[in-house]
Coordinates of C-alpha atoms in Angstrom, one line a residue:
M209 CA 48.5 -61.3 43.8
K210 CA 45.5 -62.6 45.8
R211 CA 41.8 -62.8 46.1
S212 CA 40.5 -59.7 47.9
F213 CA 37.2 -60.2 49.7
L214 CA 36.9 -56.4 50.1
F215 CA 36.9 -56.2 46.3
I216 CA 34.2 -58.9 46.1
L217 CA 32.1 -56.7 48.4
A218 CA 32.7 -53.7 46.2
T219 CA 31.6 -55.4 43.1
A220 CA 28.6 -56.9 44.8
A221 CA 27.2 -53.3 45.1
L222 CA 27.6 -53.0 41.3
L223 CA 25.7 -56.2 40.5
V224 CA 22.8 -55.7 42.9
G225 CA 20.9 -54.0 40.1
C226 CA 21.4 -57.1 38.0
S227 CA 19.5 -59.3 40.5
L228 CA 22.2 -61.8 40.9
A229 CA 21.0 -62.5 44.4
G230 CA 19.2 -65.8 44.3
D231 CA 21.4 -67.3 41.7
V232 CA 25.0 -68.1 42.9
T233 CA 26.2 -66.6 46.1
P234 CA 29.9 -66.7 47.2
P235 CA 30.7 -68.3 50.5
P236 CA 32.4 -65.7 52.7
S237 CA 34.9 -68.1 54.2
L238 CA 36.5 -68.9 50.9
A239 CA 38.5 -65.7 50.9
T240 CA 40.2 -66.9 54.1
A241 CA 40.3 -70.6 53.3
Q242 CA 42.1 -70.0 50.0
A243 CA 43.9 -66.7 50.7
S244 CA 47.1 -68.2 49.5
E245 CA 45.8 -68.7 46.0
P246 CA 45.8 -65.9 43.3
L247 CA 42.6 -64.5 42.1
V248 CA 41.3 -66.8 39.3
I249 CA 38.2 -67.1 37.2
P250 CA 37.6 -70.1 35.0
L251 CA 36.8 -70.4 31.4
T252 CA 33.3 -69.2 30.7
T253 CA 32.1 -72.2 28.6
P254 CA 29.3 -71.5 26.1
A255 CA 26.1 -72.7 27.6
Q256 CA 24.6 -75.8 26.0
V257 CA 21.7 -74.4 24.0
S258 CA 18.6 -76.6 23.9
P259 CA 15.9 -75.5 21.3
P260 CA 12.8 -74.2 23.1
A261 CA 10.4 -77.0 24.0
I262 CA 7.5 -74.6 23.4
P263 CA 7.4 -71.3 21.5
P264 CA 8.9 -68.5 23.7
N265 CA 6.5 -66.1 25.2
P266 CA 7.7 -62.4 25.0
A267 CA 4.9 -61.3 27.3
A268 CA 6.1 -63.6 30.1
G269 CA 9.7 -62.6 29.4
E270 CA 8.9 -58.9 29.8
E271 CA 8.3 -59.3 33.6
I272 CA 11.6 -61.1 33.9
Y273 CA 13.4 -58.5 31.8
Q274 CA 12.1 -55.5 33.8
T275 CA 13.1 -57.1 37.1
R276 CA 16.5 -58.7 36.1
C277 CA 17.8 -56.8 33.1
S278 CA 16.3 -53.3 33.0
P279 CA 18.4 -51.9 35.9
C280 CA 21.4 -52.2 33.6
H281 CA 20.1 -52.4 30.0
G282 CA 17.3 -49.9 30.5
P283 CA 13.5 -50.4 30.1
Q284 CA 13.7 -50.1 26.3
G285 CA 17.1 -51.8 26.0
Q286 CA 19.1 -48.7 25.2
G287 CA 21.8 -49.4 27.8
D288 CA 20.6 -46.6 30.0
G289 CA 19.4 -48.4 33.1
E290 CA 19.6 -46.8 36.5
Q291 CA 22.7 -48.9 37.3
S292 CA 24.5 -48.4 34.0
A293 CA 26.4 -45.3 35.1
N294 CA 28.1 -47.4 37.9
L295 CA 29.3 -50.1 35.6
P296 CA 32.9 -50.2 34.2
N297 CA 31.6 -51.2 30.8
P298 CA 28.5 -49.7 29.1
P299 CA 25.6 -52.3 29.0
A300 CA 24.8 -53.7 25.5
P301 CA 22.1 -51.6 23.7
L302 CA 19.8 -54.6 23.1
G303 CA 17.1 -52.4 21.6
D304 CA 19.3 -50.9 19.0
P305 CA 18.4 -52.5 15.6
E306 CA 21.9 -52.1 14.3
F307 CA 23.3 -53.9 17.3
S308 CA 20.8 -56.8 17.4
R309 CA 20.2 -57.5 13.7
T310 CA 23.2 -59.9 13.6
V311 CA 22.4 -61.6 16.9
K312 CA 21.1 -65.2 16.9
P313 CA 18.6 -65.9 19.7
A314 CA 20.8 -68.9 20.8
D315 CA 23.7 -66.4 21.4
W316 CA 21.6 -64.4 23.9
Y317 CA 20.2 -67.6 25.5
S318 CA 23.8 -68.6 26.2
I319 CA 24.7 -65.2 27.7
V320 CA 21.5 -65.2 29.9
S321 CA 22.5 -68.7 31.1
I322 CA 26.2 -68.2 31.9
G323 CA 26.7 -64.4 31.9
R324 CA 29.5 -62.3 30.5
L325 CA 31.7 -61.8 33.5
D326 CA 34.3 -59.9 31.4
R327 CA 31.5 -57.4 30.9
F328 CA 30.3 -57.6 34.6
M329 CA 27.0 -59.3 33.6
P330 CA 26.0 -62.3 35.7
G331 CA 24.3 -65.5 34.5
F332 CA 20.9 -66.4 35.7
A333 CA 21.0 -70.0 36.7
S334 CA 17.9 -69.7 38.8
L335 CA 15.7 -69.2 35.7
S336 CA 14.2 -72.2 34.0
D337 CA 15.0 -73.1 30.4
S338 CA 11.7 -71.7 29.2
Q339 CA 12.1 -68.5 31.3
R340 CA 15.5 -67.9 29.7
W341 CA 14.0 -68.3 26.2
D342 CA 11.0 -66.0 27.2
V343 CA 13.3 -63.2 28.3
V344 CA 15.4 -63.6 25.2
A345 CA 12.2 -63.4 23.1
F346 CA 11.2 -60.2 24.8
A347 CA 14.7 -58.6 24.5
L348 CA 14.5 -59.4 20.7
T349 CA 11.3 -57.4 20.4
L350 CA 12.9 -54.3 21.7
S351 CA 14.7 -53.6 18.4
T352 CA 11.5 -53.5 16.3
T353 CA 8.1 -51.7 16.3
E354 CA 4.5 -52.6 15.8
E355 CA 4.6 -50.6 12.5
T356 CA 7.5 -52.7 11.3
L357 CA 5.8 -56.0 12.2
S358 CA 2.6 -54.8 10.5
E359 CA 4.4 -54.0 7.3
G360 CA 6.3 -57.3 7.5
A361 CA 3.0 -59.2 7.9
Q362 CA 1.6 -57.5 4.8
V363 CA 4.7 -58.4 2.8
Y364 CA 4.7 -61.9 4.1
N365 CA 1.1 -62.5 3.2
E366 CA 1.6 -61.2 -0.3
T367 CA 4.9 -62.8 -1.0
C368 CA 5.6 -65.7 1.3
A369 CA 2.4 -67.2 2.6
S370 CA 1.6 -69.2 -0.5
C371 CA 4.7 -71.4 0.2
H372 CA 5.1 -71.2 3.9
S373 CA 1.4 -70.8 4.9
S374 CA -0.1 -67.8 6.7
S375 CA 1.0 -69.0 10.1
G376 CA 4.4 -70.1 9.0
E377 CA 3.7 -73.8 9.5
G378 CA 4.9 -74.7 6.0
T379 CA 3.4 -76.4 3.0
A380 CA 4.5 -79.0 0.5
R381 CA 6.2 -76.0 -1.4
G382 CA 8.1 -74.5 1.6
P383 CA 9.4 -75.4 5.1
A384 CA 7.9 -74.3 8.4
L385 CA 9.2 -71.0 9.7
N386 CA 7.5 -70.9 13.0
A387 CA 9.5 -73.7 14.7
P388 CA 11.4 -72.1 17.6
G389 CA 14.3 -74.4 17.0
F390 CA 14.6 -73.3 13.4
M391 CA 14.7 -69.6 14.3
A392 CA 17.0 -70.0 17.4
D393 CA 20.1 -70.2 15.2
R394 CA 19.1 -67.5 12.7
S395 CA 19.6 -63.8 13.0
I396 CA 17.5 -61.0 11.4
M397 CA 20.4 -60.5 9.0
D398 CA 20.3 -64.3 8.1
V399 CA 16.6 -64.0 7.3
F400 CA 17.1 -60.7 5.4
T401 CA 19.8 -62.3 3.3
A402 CA 17.6 -65.3 2.5
A403 CA 14.8 -63.0 1.4
S404 CA 17.2 -61.0 -0.7
D405 CA 19.3 -63.7 -2.4
G406 CA 17.1 -66.7 -2.1
V407 CA 18.0 -70.2 -0.8
G408 CA 19.7 -72.3 -3.4
G409 CA 17.3 -73.5 -6.0
E410 CA 14.5 -73.9 -3.5
M411 CA 13.5 -70.3 -2.9
P412 CA 13.9 -67.2 -5.2
G413 CA 15.4 -64.0 -4.0
F414 CA 13.3 -60.8 -3.8
A415 CA 16.0 -58.1 -3.9
D416 CA 14.6 -56.8 -7.2
S417 CA 10.9 -56.8 -6.2
L418 CA 11.1 -55.7 -2.5
T419 CA 12.9 -52.7 -1.0
D420 CA 15.4 -53.0 1.8
D421 CA 12.9 -51.8 4.3
Q422 CA 10.3 -54.4 3.2
R423 CA 12.8 -57.3 3.4
S424 CA 13.9 -56.1 6.8
A425 CA 10.3 -55.8 8.0
V426 CA 9.4 -59.3 6.7
A427 CA 12.5 -60.7 8.5
Y428 CA 11.3 -59.3 11.8
F429 CA 7.8 -60.7 11.1
V430 CA 9.1 -64.1 10.3
R431 CA 11.0 -64.2 13.6
S432 CA 7.8 -63.3 15.5
L433 CA 6.2 -66.4 14.0
A434 CA 8.3 -68.4 16.4
F435 CA 7.0 -66.6 19.4
T436 CA 3.6 -67.0 21.1
A437 CA 1.5 -64.6 23.1
E438 CA 0.0 -67.5 25.2
T439 CA 1.4 -70.7 26.4
D440 CA -0.4 -73.9 25.3
I441 CA -0.5 -75.9 28.5
G442 CA -1.2 -79.0 26.6
N443 CA 2.2 -78.9 25.0
L444 CA 4.2 -78.5 28.2
P445 CA 6.4 -81.5 29.1
A446 CA 4.8 -83.7 31.8
A447 CA 6.1 -83.0 35.3
S448 CA 8.2 -85.7 37.0
A449 CA 6.4 -87.9 39.4
S450 CA 8.8 -86.9 42.1
P451 CA 11.6 -84.3 42.2
A452 CA 15.2 -85.5 41.9
S453 CA 17.0 -85.9 45.3
F454 CA 20.4 -86.6 43.9
G455 CA 22.5 -85.2 41.0
S456 CA 25.8 -85.6 39.4
I457 CA 28.7 -83.4 38.1
R458 CA 30.5 -84.5 35.1
G459 CA 33.2 -82.8 33.1
R460 CA 36.3 -83.0 30.9
A461 CA 39.7 -81.7 31.7
T462 CA 41.6 -80.3 28.7
N463 CA 44.9 -78.7 28.0
G464 CA 44.4 -75.2 26.7
T465 CA 48.0 -74.8 25.4
A466 CA 48.2 -75.2 21.6
G467 CA 49.6 -78.7 20.7
A468 CA 49.7 -79.9 24.3
S469 CA 47.7 -82.7 26.0
L470 CA 47.2 -83.8 29.5
E471 CA 50.1 -85.7 31.0
G472 CA 50.3 -88.2 33.9
E473 CA 47.7 -89.8 36.2
L474 CA 45.5 -86.9 37.3
E475 CA 42.8 -86.3 39.9
V476 CA 40.2 -83.6 40.3
N477 CA 38.8 -82.4 43.6
L478 CA 35.1 -81.5 44.1
L479 CA 34.3 -78.8 46.7
G480 CA 30.9 -78.0 47.9
F481 CA 29.8 -75.0 50.1
D482 CA 26.7 -74.2 52.1
A483 CA 26.9 -70.5 52.8
D484 CA 30.3 -70.0 54.5
S485 CA 30.9 -73.7 55.3
Q486 CA 32.6 -76.3 53.2
V487 CA 30.5 -79.4 53.4
V488 CA 31.6 -81.5 50.5
S489 CA 35.1 -82.7 49.5
A490 CA 35.6 -85.6 47.1
T491 CA 38.3 -86.8 44.7
A492 CA 37.9 -88.5 41.3
R493 CA 40.4 -89.9 38.8
V494 CA 40.6 -88.3 35.4
G495 CA 40.1 -90.8 32.5
S496 CA 42.4 -91.1 29.5
D497 CA 40.1 -88.8 27.6
G498 CA 40.1 -86.2 30.4
S499 CA 36.6 -87.1 31.7
F500 CA 35.6 -87.2 35.3
V501 CA 32.4 -87.7 37.2
F502 CA 30.9 -87.3 40.7
D503 CA 27.7 -89.2 41.2
V504 CA 25.0 -89.4 43.9
L505 CA 25.4 -85.8 45.2
D506 CA 22.7 -84.5 47.5
I507 CA 20.7 -81.7 45.9
V508 CA 20.6 -78.9 48.5
E509 CA 19.2 -75.5 47.7
G510 CA 22.0 -72.9 47.6
R511 CA 24.8 -75.4 47.7
I512 CA 27.7 -74.4 45.4
F513 CA 30.0 -76.8 43.7
G514 CA 33.3 -76.4 42.0
V515 CA 36.1 -78.6 40.7
T516 CA 39.9 -78.0 41.1
M517 CA 42.9 -79.8 39.7
L518 CA 46.6 -79.6 40.7
Y519 CA 48.5 -79.8 37.4
K520 CA 52.3 -79.4 37.2
G521 CA 52.3 -77.6 40.5
I522 CA 49.5 -75.1 39.8
V523 CA 45.9 -75.3 41.0
Y524 CA 43.3 -74.7 38.3
Y525 CA 39.6 -74.1 38.8
S526 CA 36.3 -74.8 37.1
E527 CA 33.2 -72.6 37.0
A528 CA 31.1 -72.6 40.1
A529 CA 27.6 -74.1 39.8
H530 CA 24.8 -75.6 41.8
L531 CA 22.5 -78.6 41.3
S532 CA 18.7 -78.2 41.3
Q533 CA 15.8 -80.5 41.0
T534 CA 15.2 -79.2 37.5
S535 CA 18.9 -79.5 36.6
P536 CA 20.2 -82.4 38.6
D537 CA 23.1 -83.2 36.3
I538 CA 25.6 -80.5 35.2
D539 CA 28.8 -80.3 33.2
L540 CA 31.8 -78.5 34.6
P541 CA 34.7 -78.5 32.2
L542 CA 38.2 -77.7 33.4
V543 CA 41.0 -76.1 31.4
V544 CA 44.7 -76.4 32.5
Y545 CA 47.8 -75.0 30.8
E546 CA 51.5 -75.7 30.3
T547 CA 53.7 -73.1 32.0
T548 CA 56.4 -70.7 30.8
A549 CA 58.8 -68.3 32.4
E550 CA 58.9 -66.0 29.4
A551 CA 57.1 -62.8 30.3
G552 CA 56.7 -61.5 26.8
Q553 CA 52.9 -62.0 26.9
I554 CA 52.2 -59.9 29.9
R555 CA 50.0 -56.8 29.5
V556 CA 48.9 -54.3 32.1
D557 CA 45.2 -53.5 31.6
R558 CA 45.4 -50.6 34.1
L559 CA 47.7 -49.2 36.7
H560 CA 46.1 -47.4 39.5
L561 CA 48.0 -45.0 41.8
I562 CA 46.3 -43.7 45.0
F563 CA 48.2 -41.0 46.9
D564 CA 47.8 -40.0 50.5
F565 CA 49.8 -38.5 53.3
T566 CA 50.8 -40.3 56.5
G567 CA 52.5 -37.1 57.6
A568 CA 53.2 -33.6 56.5
D569 CA 56.4 -34.7 54.8
T570 CA 55.6 -38.3 53.8
L571 CA 53.6 -39.4 50.8
R572 CA 52.1 -42.9 50.7
V573 CA 51.5 -44.4 47.3
L574 CA 49.2 -47.5 46.8
E575 CA 49.6 -49.2 43.4
L576 CA 47.2 -51.6 41.9
W577 CA 48.3 -53.4 38.8
V578 CA 45.6 -55.3 36.7
L579 CA 47.5 -57.9 34.7
S580 CA 46.7 -59.9 31.6
N581 CA 48.4 -62.9 29.9
D582 CA 47.9 -62.8 26.1
G583 CA 49.6 -66.2 25.6
D584 CA 48.2 -69.8 26.0
R585 CA 50.6 -70.8 28.9
T586 CA 50.4 -70.0 32.5
L587 CA 53.2 -67.7 33.5
A588 CA 55.1 -69.2 36.4
G589 CA 58.8 -69.5 37.4
A590 CA 60.5 -72.7 38.3
D591 CA 60.3 -73.7 42.0
G592 CA 57.9 -70.8 42.7
R593 CA 60.5 -68.1 41.6
G594 CA 59.0 -64.9 40.5
V595 CA 58.8 -63.9 36.9
I596 CA 56.9 -60.7 36.9
R597 CA 59.0 -57.7 37.9
L598 CA 57.7 -54.2 38.6
P599 CA 60.3 -51.5 39.2
L600 CA 59.7 -48.9 41.9
P601 CA 60.3 -45.2 41.8
S602 CA 63.6 -43.9 43.2
G603 CA 63.4 -43.1 46.9
A604 CA 60.6 -45.6 47.7
T605 CA 60.8 -46.8 51.3
N606 CA 58.6 -48.6 53.9
L607 CA 57.3 -51.1 51.3
G608 CA 54.3 -53.0 52.5
F609 CA 50.8 -54.3 51.8
P610 CA 47.5 -52.5 52.4
G611 CA 45.0 -53.8 54.9
D612 CA 44.7 -57.6 54.8
A613 CA 46.8 -58.1 51.7
S614 CA 49.2 -61.0 52.0
S615 CA 52.9 -60.8 51.2
Q616 CA 53.2 -64.5 50.3
D617 CA 53.2 -63.8 46.5
L618 CA 55.3 -60.6 46.5
Q619 CA 58.9 -59.9 47.3
F620 CA 60.7 -56.6 47.5
T621 CA 64.2 -56.6 46.0
D622 CA 66.7 -54.0 44.7
E623 CA 65.0 -54.4 41.3
G624 CA 61.5 -53.6 42.7
V625 CA 58.6 -55.9 43.3
V626 CA 58.8 -59.5 42.2
V627 CA 55.6 -61.5 41.8
S628 CA 55.8 -65.2 42.3
A629 CA 52.1 -66.1 41.9
P630 CA 51.1 -67.7 38.5
L631 CA 49.4 -65.6 35.9
F632 CA 46.8 -67.5 34.0
P633 CA 46.1 -66.9 30.3
G634 CA 43.4 -64.4 29.6
S635 CA 42.4 -60.7 30.2
G636 CA 42.6 -59.3 33.7
T637 CA 43.6 -62.6 35.3
G638 CA 45.8 -61.2 38.0
E639 CA 46.1 -58.2 40.3
V640 CA 49.1 -56.9 42.3
V641 CA 48.7 -54.4 45.1
F642 CA 51.3 -52.9 47.4
N643 CA 52.2 -49.5 48.9
F644 CA 55.3 -47.5 49.7
D645 CA 56.4 -44.1 51.0
L646 CA 58.1 -41.2 49.3
P647 CA 59.5 -38.0 50.9
Y648 CA 57.5 -34.9 50.2
D649 CA 58.5 -31.3 50.6
R650 CA 55.8 -29.3 48.8
R651 CA 57.0 -30.8 45.5
L652 CA 57.7 -34.3 44.2
S653 CA 58.8 -35.5 40.8
F654 CA 57.5 -39.1 40.4
S655 CA 59.2 -41.3 37.8
Q656 CA 58.6 -45.1 37.5
E657 CA 60.1 -47.3 34.8
I658 CA 57.5 -49.3 32.7
T659 CA 58.5 -52.9 31.8
Y660 CA 55.2 -54.1 30.2
P661 CA 52.6 -52.5 28.0
V662 CA 50.2 -50.4 30.0
G663 CA 46.7 -49.7 28.6
A664 CA 46.0 -46.7 30.9
V665 CA 46.9 -45.2 34.2
V666 CA 44.5 -43.8 36.8
A667 CA 45.8 -41.5 39.6
L668 CA 43.8 -40.5 42.7
L669 CA 44.8 -37.9 45.3
P670 CA 42.9 -36.2 48.0
A671 CA 40.8 -33.3 46.8
G672 CA 42.2 -30.0 48.1
G673 CA 45.7 -31.4 48.4
P674 CA 48.6 -31.1 46.0
E675 CA 48.1 -30.5 42.3
L676 CA 49.1 -33.2 39.7
S677 CA 50.7 -32.2 36.5
G678 CA 52.6 -33.8 33.7
S679 CA 52.6 -34.5 30.0
G680 CA 49.5 -36.4 28.8
W681 CA 47.7 -36.3 32.1
Q682 CA 44.0 -35.4 32.1
D683 CA 42.1 -34.1 35.1
L684 CA 38.6 -35.7 35.3
G685 CA 37.5 -33.8 38.4
V686 CA 36.6 -35.0 41.8
R687 CA 35.1 -38.4 42.6
D688 CA 33.9 -40.0 45.8
V689 CA 36.0 -43.1 46.7
G690 CA 34.8 -44.9 49.8
G691 CA 33.3 -41.7 51.2
I692 CA 36.4 -39.6 50.5
S693 CA 36.7 -37.0 47.8
Y694 CA 39.6 -37.7 45.4
Q695 CA 40.9 -35.8 42.4
N696 CA 40.8 -38.2 39.5
H697 CA 43.5 -38.1 36.8
T698 CA 44.1 -40.4 33.8
L699 CA 47.0 -41.0 31.4
G700 CA 46.9 -43.0 28.1
A701 CA 48.9 -46.0 27.0
L702 CA 52.6 -46.5 28.0
F703 CA 55.1 -48.9 26.5
P704 CA 58.1 -50.8 27.8
G705 CA 61.1 -48.6 28.1
Q706 CA 59.1 -45.5 28.8
T707 CA 58.6 -44.0 32.3
L708 CA 55.5 -43.0 34.1
D709 CA 56.1 -39.4 35.0
L710 CA 54.1 -36.9 37.0
T711 CA 54.7 -33.9 39.4
L712 CA 52.9 -33.2 42.6
S713 CA 53.2 -29.7 44.0
G714 CA 51.6 -27.8 46.8
Q715 CA 50.7 -28.1 50.5
S716 CA 50.3 -31.7 51.6
G717 CA 47.5 -30.8 54.0
T718 CA 46.8 -32.3 57.4
T719 CA 48.4 -35.5 58.4
G720 CA 46.5 -38.5 57.0
S721 CA 44.0 -37.0 54.6
T722 CA 42.0 -40.2 54.9
G723 CA 42.3 -40.5 58.6
G724 CA 46.0 -41.5 59.1
G725 CA 46.8 -43.1 55.8
I726 CA 45.2 -45.0 53.0
S727 CA 42.1 -46.9 54.2
T728 CA 41.9 -50.1 52.2
S729 CA 38.3 -50.8 53.0
N730 CA 37.1 -47.4 52.0
I731 CA 39.2 -47.4 48.8
A732 CA 38.0 -51.0 47.9
V733 CA 34.4 -49.9 48.0
G734 CA 35.2 -46.8 46.0
L735 CA 37.1 -48.8 43.3
G736 CA 33.9 -50.5 42.5
V737 CA 32.3 -47.2 41.8
L738 CA 35.1 -46.3 39.4
G739 CA 35.0 -49.6 37.7
L740 CA 38.4 -50.7 38.8
T741 CA 37.7 -54.1 40.4
L742 CA 37.8 -57.2 38.4
V743 CA 36.4 -59.7 40.9
A744 CA 32.8 -60.6 40.2
V745 CA 30.6 -61.6 43.1
G746 CA 28.5 -64.7 42.7
L747 CA 31.0 -67.0 41.2
W748 CA 33.6 -67.2 43.8
W749 CA 36.7 -68.2 41.8
Y750 CA 36.0 -66.4 38.7
R751 CA 38.4 -64.2 36.7
P752 CA 37.5 -62.3 33.5
W753 CA 38.5 -64.8 30.9
R754 CA 39.1 -64.9 27.2
R755 CA 40.3 -68.0 25.2
P756 CA 43.3 -67.4 23.0
T757 CA 42.3 -65.6 19.8
A758 CA 42.1 -68.7 17.6
E759 CA 39.7 -70.3 20.0
R760 CA 37.7 -67.3 21.0
V761 CA 33.9 -67.5 20.6
R762 CA 32.4 -64.1 19.8
T763 CA 28.8 -63.5 20.9
V764 CA 27.8 -59.9 21.6
E765 CA 30.4 -57.2 21.5
E766 CA 29.4 -53.9 22.9
P767 CA 30.3 -50.8 20.8
P768 CA 32.4 -48.1 22.3
P769 CA 30.7 -45.6 24.6
P770 CA 28.6 -43.1 22.6
A771 CA 29.8 -39.6 22.2
G772 CA 28.2 -37.1 24.5
G773 CA 28.9 -33.9 22.7
D774 CA 32.4 -33.7 24.2
P775 CA 35.1 -33.0 21.5
E776 CA 37.6 -35.2 23.2
I777 CA 35.2 -38.2 23.3
D778 CA 34.3 -37.5 19.6
T779 CA 38.0 -37.6 18.7
V780 CA 38.5 -40.9 20.5
I781 CA 35.5 -42.4 18.8
R782 CA 36.8 -41.3 15.4
Q783 CA 40.2 -42.9 16.3
I784 CA 38.4 -46.2 17.1
A785 CA 36.6 -46.0 13.7
D786 CA 39.9 -45.3 11.9
L787 CA 41.5 -48.1 13.7
D788 CA 38.7 -50.5 12.7
D789 CA 39.1 -49.4 9.0
D790 CA 42.9 -50.1 9.2
Y791 CA 42.3 -53.5 10.6
E792 CA 39.7 -54.4 8.0
A793 CA 42.0 -53.2 5.3
G794 CA 44.8 -55.4 6.7
V795 CA 47.0 -52.5 7.6
I796 CA 47.4 -53.6 11.2
Q797 CA 47.9 -57.0 12.8
E798 CA 45.1 -58.4 15.0
K799 CA 47.0 -58.5 18.2
E800 CA 48.1 -54.8 17.9
Y801 CA 44.6 -53.9 16.8
R802 CA 43.0 -55.4 19.8
R803 CA 45.5 -53.8 22.2
R804 CA 45.1 -50.3 20.7
R805 CA 41.3 -50.6 20.5
A806 CA 41.0 -51.7 24.1
A807 CA 43.1 -48.7 25.2
L808 CA 41.0 -46.3 23.2
K809 CA 37.8 -47.7 24.6
R810 CA 39.1 -47.3 28.1
R811 CA 40.1 -43.7 27.3
A812 CA 36.6 -43.0 26.0
L813 CA 35.1 -44.5 29.1
D814 CA 37.3 -42.4 31.4
L815 CA 36.3 -39.2 29.5
R816 CA 32.7 -40.2 29.8
L817 CA 33.1 -40.8 33.6
G818 CA 34.6 -37.3 33.8
Q819 CA 31.4 -35.9 32.1
D820 CA 29.3 -37.6 34.8
D821 CA 30.9 -35.5 37.4

């Protein structure tokens, strides 16, 4: 398990359309300097939300949106931007009223600030506080129309203005509604509910006198009172007499394992990078409350900082961030965990098989396992012994590692592949990649034992080569992977005790269909196109992260990919809806619900990718 710089490059191509350049850029040398460490991504801590200092300006936000957000979310916020087809997850439909009516502006401000790396969305640290609020304000306008606002204004003037004033500034009979801070934490549904049911004994409800459409329209209009079309320069905060030259990084280390606390005298290390060179290294003691601080740090444009801690033999990482003259002081929390050697919480998000021929009678198989840890302890064996065990198919020989992959964390035994690198809690927190050879004589029956739950399997083999068949396999057609045409096949969920079975039959073709064997660099670039890489460029030690369920903070959850007229996709969407109904009715436990729903969503996405061909 390791950090693959080629995968970082692959994902960079995906995120170009999101204009991450200019925010946080990864130092290229880090892949070499820390090659012995597993791929990790820290906890995405909710951004501290400060109420807007001035009313957000949607008109100013539109320019930012069209430049930074439209390539993925689309010009009207329908999730249909020019880059959306290349992303592994469909972008959120910001302009869909059903999607956005429960969203609080502060939620979207937080996402704009820190991103959603689990959804391949970067944060935009280069935007000022007011710019983030402006783009949020514009995004919120995408889900309404001028007609709705006009209707809402009429209802407001007839029903609400006598207490709240025509401009929403409030009167002795009712509070102000136009304060940006007041609306930042209220969704359209919140305002709609207040208009329907009233607010305690202070405000009556209007469910009997206004229609649903009228109450919805007035909710959108009330939100618009917190926006402005022009910025009042007189209300802007006074500029500092001189820009800050120094900054500080503070944080708090916590133990993310339920019921556990930090133990022992601990230290944190601060690392700073300018481009590909490490230029800062400092150490600080951790206080009894977990706090730490690094003061008097030079503010250098583009310099990236991060904090690490060695805790019970395992290195943990904070987010990556940079200081600026407008934000000279930043907070970098750090979460560590207790360890366990019990592998019951392991889940395989996806297993990828890539077939090629090194000779007319030799099939080379590259396997990429994307692993998750559903517990709240880091999975690690005592004294570095491996805990994760992946059986190999019978007859596998010549086991090795593609390209620049390191063998430090993998061992080949009679039982298969043993992984000794730690697996951190969260979704998609580790990846294992290796290859092996199998004999081929115009036909091969491939069978591999499954020891952990697998969400989905993807198999790629050179177009024009052997045919793949087997129960449950779906042929999604030909896709380009790193400049090579591959036949793309998918298989649904597998469970421990089952076997992964398939049959290849037909002529192997010329020796080395990809030029003498599997080309890791070509495949790595292609994996980004297929949405198979989990490394996000820009935050150089990130992994897609989720807190344990009890601690998880939900913000915006994208719906499953829309049906495109394909009966199979429609069937999967109906299965997701039925599953949601069962969960709401208490028929299924949350853990099983989330696992099955994730597998169905991946299946829907695979089918949709097949349509794109």
